[in-house]
Amino acid sequence: MPVLQITDEGFRLDDEPFRIISGGLHYFRVHPALWADRLRKARPMGLNTVETYVLWNLHQPRPDEFRMDGGLDLPAFLDLAAAEGLHVLLRPGPYICAEWEGGGLPSWLLADPDILLRSQDPRYLAAVDDFFGRLLPPLRRHLSTRGGPILAVQVENEFGAYDDDTAHLAHLARLLRACGVDVPLFTCDQPADLARGSLPGFLATANFGSRSEQGLATLRAHRPTGPLMCSEFWIGWFDRWGGHHVVRDPAQAAEELDTLLATGASVNLYMFHGGTSFGFTNGANDKHTYRPTVGSYDYDSPLDEAGDPTEKYEAFRQVIAKYAPVPAEPVPARAPTSGAGTVRLTACAPLFENLAALSATVLSERPLTMEQLGQDFGFILYEARLPVAGPVLLELDGVRDRAQVFVDGLPVGVLERENHERAIAFTAPKDGAVLSLLVENQGRVNYGPGIHDRKGLLGRVLLDGVELTGWSNRPLPLVSLDGLSFAETAGATVGPVFHRGSVRIEEPADTFLHLPGWTKGNVWVNGFHLGRHWSRGPQRSLYVPGPVLRPGSNEITVLELHAAHRALTVELRETPDLGPTEE
């Protein structure tokens, strides 16, 4: 493919003026069997480029382990993009935000108690150097200078909103060059942060979702010559647990896109297709109050969570056609979905009766964090003996993020970081009763200084003002459920309990799993971790990609932390429920 040139007048490609019309499509939020389908729908809307972040935390889950297979096979994704005639903007971080767990930074970095992320801290730089040294060599053949689709590579991500250490950005740029990246490099920042986050000698771009002329004018004042580009044009937004489903009027978003393109600027729509943060991978925000993000990353995009065109697809296509060639073909048809109806979960496996099958315990005087235990996601079960009987006050110095409290296996309450809760009173039935604290990581903070977000119990545990010591720590990452022992459900059960049932499907297709009457937990289908369910909403269904299903019997497993539906049923429907929108 031709090589992108940056001139005082703008972009040039193959020695011709070129405008980047791109859309965000994150390979890690789409089932790999569906990558080709999503990419194929980009050109008919008028896109000539797609953008993707790269995940450090999944590609390198441990310092000595690197993965680029299955759903992380980035070279395969890039090959598919090239096959569709699409260019690629690659955003390898190392920090990406993206409403992703920890902003894409691996949790093992936080095992060092005073490491400074996104800085010149030598420990952080050594880890980044190692990551780029593993990630980038397999991607070199995909650079446009070698005939591949990658036009340009981003340095860090919105760094100006975090710090003004240009030396750090310069180090990352040198590292990219040292690893063989010889295509143009660029930074992206919100307009007010351009001076702090851009790098002399490299392309600067701006992120915004409205007031396009104002944002581009700020960019032009910062960079008097060169291309103008909005590298994140926010056409929707993400949702948080306890909020509303955020949508943006298609006509208003299209009008804003028209205003932007009329200036001659290039654009990357954020997002073209949002997809799903499967499993435990959602992020969170903490601006004085912790707010975890839902698993659906629908983002009110031109392609919805299941990859089907929305009203925005046609609206944006009409706008883009005013400024660039758009293929003369119809809007892609919606893919078939299935709705198998009600499914009864007939077997159960209580968590506390299956602990030995899930992991071993680690003993310590004080509770250990997830990072100290070498754990990325999931839960930790902390247990200690209560030295007294009668009424007591339990105080937890740092709950990250939600602690269910049990005494001799019986629930006595919940403490939530989001609500700034740290104390609970209960009656200990006897001296020596077992105190159990099931602590859930609801997603590491992905933006701002809160990214140093360690999980579990971070401080002392006090009982009537006296520190409680002598703990067992049991990591529960729930990577595999194979060891669970299920038995026929005899009646109503109180969580935490795994419930399992099966459903026959003749022709697998995308579907949506609804859990009316359930409270909170996680869902797996055929061992594939869909994500979290929580009755507080707004998200009330989980997207099930068709490739996860198979002809014949399919297994559904639901972890319910509290109260299950009285009939122990879930529903597979043809349509999603992402919750009520804002008034």
CSV table of N, CA, C and O in Angstrom, one decimal, residues 80-175:
chain,number,residue,atom,x,y,z
A,80,LEU,N,-7.0,-8.9,7.4
A,80,LEU,CA,-8.4,-8.8,7.0
A,80,LEU,C,-8.7,-7.4,6.6
A,80,LEU,O,-9.4,-7.1,5.6
A,81,ALA,N,-8.2,-6.4,7.4
A,81,ALA,CA,-8.4,-5.0,7.0
A,81,ALA,C,-7.8,-4.7,5.6
A,81,ALA,O,-8.4,-4.1,4.8
A,82,ALA,N,-6.6,-5.2,5.4
A,82,ALA,CA,-5.9,-5.0,4.1
A,82,ALA,C,-6.7,-5.6,3.0
A,82,ALA,O,-6.8,-5.1,1.9
A,83,ALA,N,-7.3,-6.8,3.2
A,83,ALA,CA,-8.1,-7.5,2.2
A,83,ALA,C,-9.3,-6.7,1.8
A,83,ALA,O,-9.8,-6.9,0.7
A,84,GLU,N,-9.8,-5.9,2.7
A,84,GLU,CA,-11.0,-5.0,2.4
A,84,GLU,C,-10.5,-3.7,1.8
A,84,GLU,O,-11.4,-2.8,1.6
A,85,GLY,N,-9.2,-3.5,1.6
A,85,GLY,CA,-8.7,-2.3,1.0
A,85,GLY,C,-8.7,-1.1,2.0
A,85,GLY,O,-8.8,0.1,1.6
A,86,LEU,N,-8.7,-1.4,3.3
A,86,LEU,CA,-8.7,-0.4,4.4
A,86,LEU,C,-7.3,-0.1,4.9
A,86,LEU,O,-6.5,-1.0,5.1
A,87,HIS,N,-7.1,1.2,5.1
A,87,HIS,CA,-5.9,1.5,5.9
A,87,HIS,C,-6.2,1.4,7.4
A,87,HIS,O,-7.3,1.2,7.8
A,88,VAL,N,-5.1,1.5,8.2
A,88,VAL,CA,-5.2,1.3,9.6
A,88,VAL,C,-4.5,2.4,10.4
A,88,VAL,O,-3.3,2.6,10.0
A,89,LEU,N,-5.1,2.9,11.4
A,89,LEU,CA,-4.4,3.8,12.4
A,89,LEU,C,-4.2,2.9,13.6
A,89,LEU,O,-5.2,2.4,14.2
A,90,LEU,N,-3.0,2.7,14.0
A,90,LEU,CA,-2.6,1.8,15.1
A,90,LEU,C,-2.3,2.6,16.3
A,90,LEU,O,-1.5,3.5,16.3
A,91,ARG,N,-2.9,2.2,17.5
A,91,ARG,CA,-2.7,3.0,18.7
A,91,ARG,C,-2.3,2.0,19.8
A,91,ARG,O,-3.1,1.5,20.6
A,92,PRO,N,-1.0,1.8,19.9
A,92,PRO,CA,-0.5,0.7,20.8
A,92,PRO,C,-0.2,1.2,22.2
A,92,PRO,O,0.4,0.4,23.0
A,93,GLY,N,-0.6,2.4,22.5
A,93,GLY,CA,-0.4,2.9,23.9
A,93,GLY,C,1.0,3.3,24.2
A,93,GLY,O,1.6,4.0,23.5
A,94,PRO,N,1.5,2.8,25.3
A,94,PRO,CA,1.1,1.6,26.1
A,94,PRO,C,-0.2,1.8,26.9
A,94,PRO,O,-0.8,0.8,27.3
A,95,TYR,N,-0.5,3.1,27.2
A,95,TYR,CA,-1.8,3.4,27.9
A,95,TYR,C,-2.8,3.7,26.8
A,95,TYR,O,-2.5,4.4,25.9
A,96,ILE,N,-4.0,3.2,26.9
A,96,ILE,CA,-5.0,3.4,25.9
A,96,ILE,C,-6.3,4.0,26.4
A,96,ILE,O,-7.2,4.4,25.6
A,97,CYS,N,-6.6,4.1,27.7
A,97,CYS,CA,-7.9,4.5,28.2
A,97,CYS,C,-9.0,3.5,27.7
A,97,CYS,O,-9.1,2.4,28.2
A,98,ALA,N,-9.8,3.9,26.7
A,98,ALA,CA,-10.7,3.0,26.0
A,98,ALA,C,-11.8,2.4,26.9
A,98,ALA,O,-12.5,1.5,26.5
A,99,GLU,N,-12.0,3.0,28.1
A,99,GLU,CA,-13.0,2.4,29.0
A,99,GLU,C,-12.7,0.9,29.3
A,99,GLU,O,-13.6,0.1,29.5
A,100,TRP,N,-11.4,0.6,29.2
A,100,TRP,CA,-10.9,-0.8,29.3
A,100,TRP,C,-10.2,-0.9,30.7
A,100,TRP,O,-9.7,0.0,31.2
A,101,GLU,N,-10.3,-2.1,31.2
A,101,GLU,CA,-9.7,-2.4,32.5
A,101,GLU,C,-8.3,-1.8,32.7
A,101,GLU,O,-7.4,-2.2,31.9
A,102,GLY,N,-8.1,-0.8,33.6
A,102,GLY,CA,-6.8,-0.2,33.8
A,102,GLY,C,-6.2,0.6,32.7
A,102,GLY,O,-5.0,0.8,32.6
A,103,GLY,N,-7.1,0.9,31.7
A,103,GLY,CA,-6.6,1.7,30.5
A,103,GLY,C,-5.7,0.8,29.7
A,103,GLY,O,-4.8,1.3,29.0
A,104,GLY,N,-5.8,-0.5,29.8
A,104,GLY,CA,-5.0,-1.4,29.1
A,104,GLY,C,-3.6,-1.8,29.7
A,104,GLY,O,-2.9,-2.6,29.2
A,105,LEU,N,-3.3,-1.1,30.8
A,105,LEU,CA,-2.0,-1.4,31.5
A,105,LEU,C,-2.2,-2.7,32.3
A,105,LEU,O,-3.2,-2.9,33.0
A,106,PRO,N,-1.2,-3.5,32.3
A,106,PRO,CA,-1.3,-4.8,33.0
A,106,PRO,C,-1.2,-4.6,34.5
A,106,PRO,O,-0.5,-3.8,35.0
A,107,SER,N,-2.0,-5.4,35.2
A,107,SER,CA,-2.2,-5.2,36.7
A,107,SER,C,-0.9,-5.6,37.4
A,107,SER,O,-0.6,-5.1,38.5
A,108,TRP,N,0.0,-6.4,36.8
A,108,TRP,CA,1.2,-6.8,37.5
A,108,TRP,C,2.2,-5.7,37.7
A,108,TRP,O,3.1,-5.7,38.5
A,109,LEU,N,2.0,-4.6,36.9
A,109,LEU,CA,2.8,-3.4,37.2
A,109,LEU,C,2.6,-2.9,38.6
A,109,LEU,O,3.5,-2.4,39.3
A,110,LEU,N,1.3,-3.0,39.1
A,110,LEU,CA,1.0,-2.5,40.4
A,110,LEU,C,1.4,-3.3,41.6
A,110,LEU,O,1.1,-3.0,42.7
A,111,ALA,N,2.0,-4.5,41.3
A,111,ALA,CA,2.6,-5.3,42.4
A,111,ALA,C,3.7,-4.5,43.1
A,111,ALA,O,4.0,-4.8,44.2
A,112,ASP,N,4.3,-3.6,42.3
A,112,ASP,CA,5.3,-2.7,42.9
A,112,ASP,C,4.6,-1.6,43.6
A,112,ASP,O,3.9,-0.8,42.9
A,113,PRO,N,4.7,-1.4,44.9
A,113,PRO,CA,3.8,-0.6,45.7
A,113,PRO,C,3.9,0.9,45.3
A,113,PRO,O,3.0,1.7,45.6
A,114,ASP,N,5.1,1.4,44.8
A,114,ASP,CA,5.2,2.8,44.6
A,114,ASP,C,5.6,3.1,43.1
A,114,ASP,O,6.1,4.2,42.8
A,115,ILE,N,5.3,2.2,42.2
A,115,ILE,CA,5.6,2.5,40.8
A,115,ILE,C,4.7,3.7,40.3
A,115,ILE,O,3.6,3.8,40.7
A,116,LEU,N,5.3,4.5,39.4
A,116,LEU,CA,4.5,5.6,38.8
A,116,LEU,C,4.3,5.2,37.4
A,116,LEU,O,5.2,5.2,36.5
A,117,LEU,N,3.0,5.0,37.0
A,117,LEU,CA,2.6,4.6,35.7
A,117,LEU,C,2.7,5.9,34.8
A,117,LEU,O,2.6,7.0,35.2
A,118,ARG,N,2.8,5.6,33.5
A,118,ARG,CA,2.8,6.7,32.5
A,118,ARG,C,3.9,7.8,32.8
A,118,ARG,O,3.6,9.0,32.8
A,119,SER,N,5.1,7.3,33.2
A,119,SER,CA,6.1,8.3,33.6
A,119,SER,C,7.5,7.8,33.2
A,119,SER,O,7.6,6.7,32.7
A,120,GLN,N,8.5,8.5,33.6
A,120,GLN,CA,9.8,8.1,33.4
A,120,GLN,C,10.4,7.2,34.5
A,120,GLN,O,11.6,7.0,34.5
A,121,ASP,N,9.5,6.7,35.3
A,121,ASP,CA,9.9,5.7,36.3
A,121,ASP,C,10.7,4.6,35.6
A,121,ASP,O,10.1,4.0,34.7
A,122,PRO,N,11.9,4.3,36.0
A,122,PRO,CA,12.7,3.3,35.3
A,122,PRO,C,12.0,1.9,35.2
A,122,PRO,O,12.1,1.2,34.3
A,123,ARG,N,11.3,1.6,36.3
A,123,ARG,CA,10.6,0.3,36.3
A,123,ARG,C,9.5,0.2,35.3
A,123,ARG,O,9.3,-0.8,34.6
A,124,TYR,N,8.7,1.3,35.1
A,124,TYR,CA,7.7,1.4,34.1
A,124,TYR,C,8.3,1.4,32.7
A,124,TYR,O,7.8,0.6,31.8
A,125,LEU,N,9.4,2.2,32.5
A,125,LEU,CA,10.0,2.2,31.2
A,125,LEU,C,10.5,0.9,30.8
A,125,LEU,O,10.4,0.5,29.6
A,126,ALA,N,11.1,0.1,31.7
A,126,ALA,CA,11.7,-1.2,31.4
A,126,ALA,C,10.6,-2.1,30.9
A,126,ALA,O,10.7,-2.9,30.0
A,127,ALA,N,9.4,-2.0,31.6
A,127,ALA,CA,8.3,-2.9,31.2
A,127,ALA,C,7.7,-2.5,29.8
A,127,ALA,O,7.4,-3.4,29.0
A,128,VAL,N,7.7,-1.2,29.6
A,128,VAL,CA,7.2,-0.7,28.3
A,128,VAL,C,8.1,-1.2,27.2
A,128,VAL,O,7.7,-1.6,26.1
A,129,ASP,N,9.4,-1.0,27.4
A,129,ASP,CA,10.4,-1.4,26.4
A,129,ASP,C,10.3,-2.9,26.1
A,129,ASP,O,10.4,-3.3,24.9
A,130,ASP,N,10.1,-3.7,27.1
A,130,ASP,CA,9.9,-5.1,26.9
A,130,ASP,C,8.6,-5.4,26.1
A,130,ASP,O,8.7,-6.2,25.1
A,131,PHE,N,7.5,-4.7,26.4
A,131,PHE,CA,6.3,-5.0,25.7
A,131,PHE,C,6.4,-4.6,24.2
A,131,PHE,O,6.1,-5.4,23.3
A,132,PHE,N,6.9,-3.4,23.9
A,132,PHE,CA,7.0,-3.0,22.6
A,132,PHE,C,8.0,-3.9,21.8
A,132,PHE,O,7.8,-4.2,20.6
A,133,GLY,N,9.0,-4.4,22.5
A,133,GLY,CA,10.0,-5.3,21.9
A,133,GLY,C,9.4,-6.6,21.5
A,133,GLY,O,9.8,-7.3,20.5
A,134,ARG,N,8.3,-7.0,22.2
A,134,ARG,CA,7.6,-8.2,21.8
A,134,ARG,C,6.5,-8.0,20.8
A,134,ARG,O,6.2,-8.8,19.9
A,135,LEU,N,5.8,-6.8,21.0
A,135,LEU,CA,4.6,-6.5,20.1
A,135,LEU,C,5.0,-6.1,18.7
A,135,LEU,O,4.3,-6.6,17.8
A,136,LEU,N,5.9,-5.3,18.5
A,136,LEU,CA,6.1,-4.6,17.3
A,136,LEU,C,6.8,-5.4,16.2
A,136,LEU,O,6.4,-5.3,15.0
A,137,PRO,N,7.8,-6.2,16.5
A,137,PRO,CA,8.4,-7.0,15.4
A,137,PRO,C,7.4,-7.8,14.5
A,137,PRO,O,7.5,-7.8,13.3
A,138,PRO,N,6.4,-8.5,15.1
A,138,PRO,CA,5.5,-9.2,14.2
A,138,PRO,C,4.6,-8.3,13.4
A,138,PRO,O,3.9,-8.8,12.5
A,139,LEU,N,4.6,-7.0,13.8
A,139,LEU,CA,3.7,-6.1,13.0
A,139,LEU,C,4.4,-5.3,11.9
A,139,LEU,O,3.8,-4.6,11.2
A,140,ARG,N,5.7,-5.5,11.8
A,140,ARG,CA,6.5,-4.6,10.9
A,140,ARG,C,6.0,-4.9,9.4
A,140,ARG,O,5.9,-3.9,8.7
A,141,ARG,N,5.7,-6.1,9.1
A,141,ARG,CA,5.3,-6.4,7.7
A,141,ARG,C,3.9,-5.7,7.4
A,141,ARG,O,3.6,-5.6,6.2
A,142,HIS,N,3.2,-5.3,8.4
A,142,HIS,CA,1.9,-4.6,8.2
A,142,HIS,C,2.0,-3.1,8.1
A,142,HIS,O,1.0,-2.4,7.9
A,143,LEU,N,3.2,-2.6,8.2
A,143,LEU,CA,3.4,-1.1,8.0
A,143,LEU,C,3.3,-0.8,6.5
A,143,LEU,O,3.7,-1.6,5.7
A,144,SER,N,2.8,0.4,6.2
A,144,SER,CA,2.6,0.8,4.8
A,144,SER,C,3.9,0.9,4.1
A,144,SER,O,4.0,0.6,2.9
A,145,THR,N,5.0,1.1,4.8
A,145,THR,CA,6.3,1.2,4.2
A,145,THR,C,6.8,-0.2,3.7
A,145,THR,O,7.7,-0.3,2.9
A,146,ARG,N,6.1,-1.2,4.2
A,146,ARG,CA,6.4,-2.6,3.7
A,146,ARG,C,5.2,-3.2,3.0
A,146,ARG,O,5.1,-4.4,2.9
A,147,GLY,N,4.3,-2.4,2.5
A,147,GLY,CA,3.2,-2.9,1.7
A,147,GLY,C,2.0,-3.2,2.6
A,147,GLY,O,1.0,-3.7,2.0
A,148,GLY,N,2.0,-2.9,3.9
A,148,GLY,CA,0.9,-3.3,4.7
A,148,GLY,C,-0.1,-2.1,4.9
A,148,GLY,O,0.0,-1.0,4.3
A,149,PRO,N,-1.2,-2.3,5.7
A,149,PRO,CA,-2.2,-1.3,5.8
A,149,PRO,C,-2.0,-0.2,6.9
A,149,PRO,O,-2.7,0.8,6.9
A,150,ILE,N,-1.0,-0.3,7.8
A,150,ILE,CA,-0.8,0.7,8.8
A,150,ILE,C,-0.2,2.0,8.3
A,150,ILE,O,0.9,2.0,7.9
A,151,LEU,N,-1.1,3.0,8.3
A,151,LEU,CA,-0.6,4.3,7.8
A,151,LEU,C,0.2,5.1,8.8
A,151,LEU,O,1.1,5.8,8.4
A,152,ALA,N,-0.3,5.0,10.1
A,152,ALA,CA,0.4,5.9,11.1
A,152,ALA,C,0.2,5.2,12.4
A,152,ALA,O,-0.8,4.3,12.6
A,153,VAL,N,1.0,5.5,13.4
A,153,VAL,CA,1.0,4.9,14.7
A,153,VAL,C,1.0,6.0,15.8
A,153,VAL,O,1.7,7.0,15.7
A,154,GLN,N,0.1,5.9,16.8
A,154,GLN,CA,-0.1,6.9,17.8
A,154,GLN,C,0.9,6.7,18.9
A,154,GLN,O,1.2,5.6,19.3
A,155,VAL,N,1.4,7.8,19.5
A,155,VAL,CA,2.3,7.8,20.7
A,155,VAL,C,1.4,8.1,21.9
A,155,VAL,O,0.8,9.1,22.0
A,156,GLU,N,1.4,7.1,22.8
A,156,GLU,CA,0.6,7.2,24.1
A,156,GLU,C,-0.9,7.5,23.7
A,156,GLU,O,-1.3,7.2,22.7
A,157,ASN,N,-1.6,8.2,24.7
A,157,ASN,CA,-3.0,8.5,24.4
A,157,ASN,C,-3.5,9.6,25.3
A,157,ASN,O,-3.4,9.4,26.6
A,158,GLU,N,-3.8,10.7,24.8
A,158,GLU,CA,-4.3,11.9,25.6
A,158,GLU,C,-3.4,12.1,26.8
A,158,GLU,O,-3.9,12.3,27.9
A,159,PHE,N,-2.1,12.2,26.5
A,159,PHE,CA,-1.2,12.3,27.6
A,159,PHE,C,-1.3,13.7,28.3
A,159,PHE,O,-1.1,13.9,29.5
A,160,GLY,N,-1.7,14.7,27.5
A,160,GLY,CA,-1.8,16.0,28.0
A,160,GLY,C,-2.9,16.2,29.1
A,160,GLY,O,-2.8,17.1,29.9
A,161,ALA,N,-3.8,15.3,29.2
A,161,ALA,CA,-4.8,15.3,30.3
A,161,ALA,C,-4.3,14.7,31.5
A,161,ALA,O,-4.9,14.7,32.6
A,162,TYR,N,-3.1,14.1,31.4
A,162,TYR,CA,-2.5,13.3,32.6
A,162,TYR,C,-1.2,14.0,33.1
A,162,TYR,O,-1.0,14.1,34.3
A,163,ASP,N,-0.4,14.5,32.2
A,163,ASP,CA,0.9,15.1,32.6
A,163,ASP,C,1.4,16.0,31.5
A,163,ASP,O,0.9,16.0,30.4
A,164,ASP,N,2.5,16.6,31.7
A,164,ASP,CA,3.2,17.5,30.7
A,164,ASP,C,4.6,17.1,30.5
A,164,ASP,O,5.4,17.9,30.0
A,165,ASP,N,5.0,15.8,30.8
A,165,ASP,CA,6.3,15.4,30.7
A,165,ASP,C,6.7,15.0,29.3
A,165,ASP,O,6.5,13.8,28.9
A,166,THR,N,7.1,16.0,28.5
A,166,THR,CA,7.4,15.7,27.1
A,166,THR,C,8.5,14.7,26.9
A,166,THR,O,8.6,13.9,25.9
A,167,ALA,N,9.4,14.6,27.9
A,167,ALA,CA,10.5,13.6,27.9
A,167,ALA,C,9.9,12.2,27.8
A,167,ALA,O,10.5,11.3,27.1
A,168,HIS,N,8.8,11.9,28.5
A,168,HIS,CA,8.2,10.6,28.4
A,168,HIS,C,7.7,10.3,27.0
A,168,HIS,O,7.9,9.2,26.5
A,169,LEU,N,7.0,11.3,26.4
A,169,LEU,CA,6.5,11.1,25.0
A,169,LEU,C,7.7,10.9,24.1
A,169,LEU,O,7.6,10.0,23.2
A,170,ALA,N,8.7,11.6,24.3
A,170,ALA,CA,9.9,11.5,23.4
A,170,ALA,C,10.5,10.1,23.5
A,170,ALA,O,11.0,9.5,22.5
A,171,HIS,N,10.6,9.6,24.8
A,171,HIS,CA,11.1,8.3,25.0
A,171,HIS,C,10.3,7.2,24.2
A,171,HIS,O,10.8,6.3,23.5
A,172,LEU,N,8.9,7.3,24.3
A,172,LEU,CA,8.1,6.4,23.6
A,172,LEU,C,8.3,6.5,22.0
A,172,LEU,O,8.3,5.5,21.3
A,173,ALA,N,8.4,7.7,21.5
A,173,ALA,CA,8.6,7.9,20.1
A,173,ALA,C,9.9,7.3,19.7
A,173,ALA,O,10.0,6.6,18.6
A,174,ARG,N,11.0,7.5,20.4
A,174,ARG,CA,12.3,6.8,20.1
A,174,ARG,C,12.2,5.3,20.1
A,174,ARG,O,12.7,4.6,19.3
A,175,LEU,N,11.4,4.8,21.1
A,175,LEU,CA,11.2,3.4,21.2
A,175,LEU,C,10.5,2.8,20.0
A,175,LEU,O,10.9,1.8,19.5
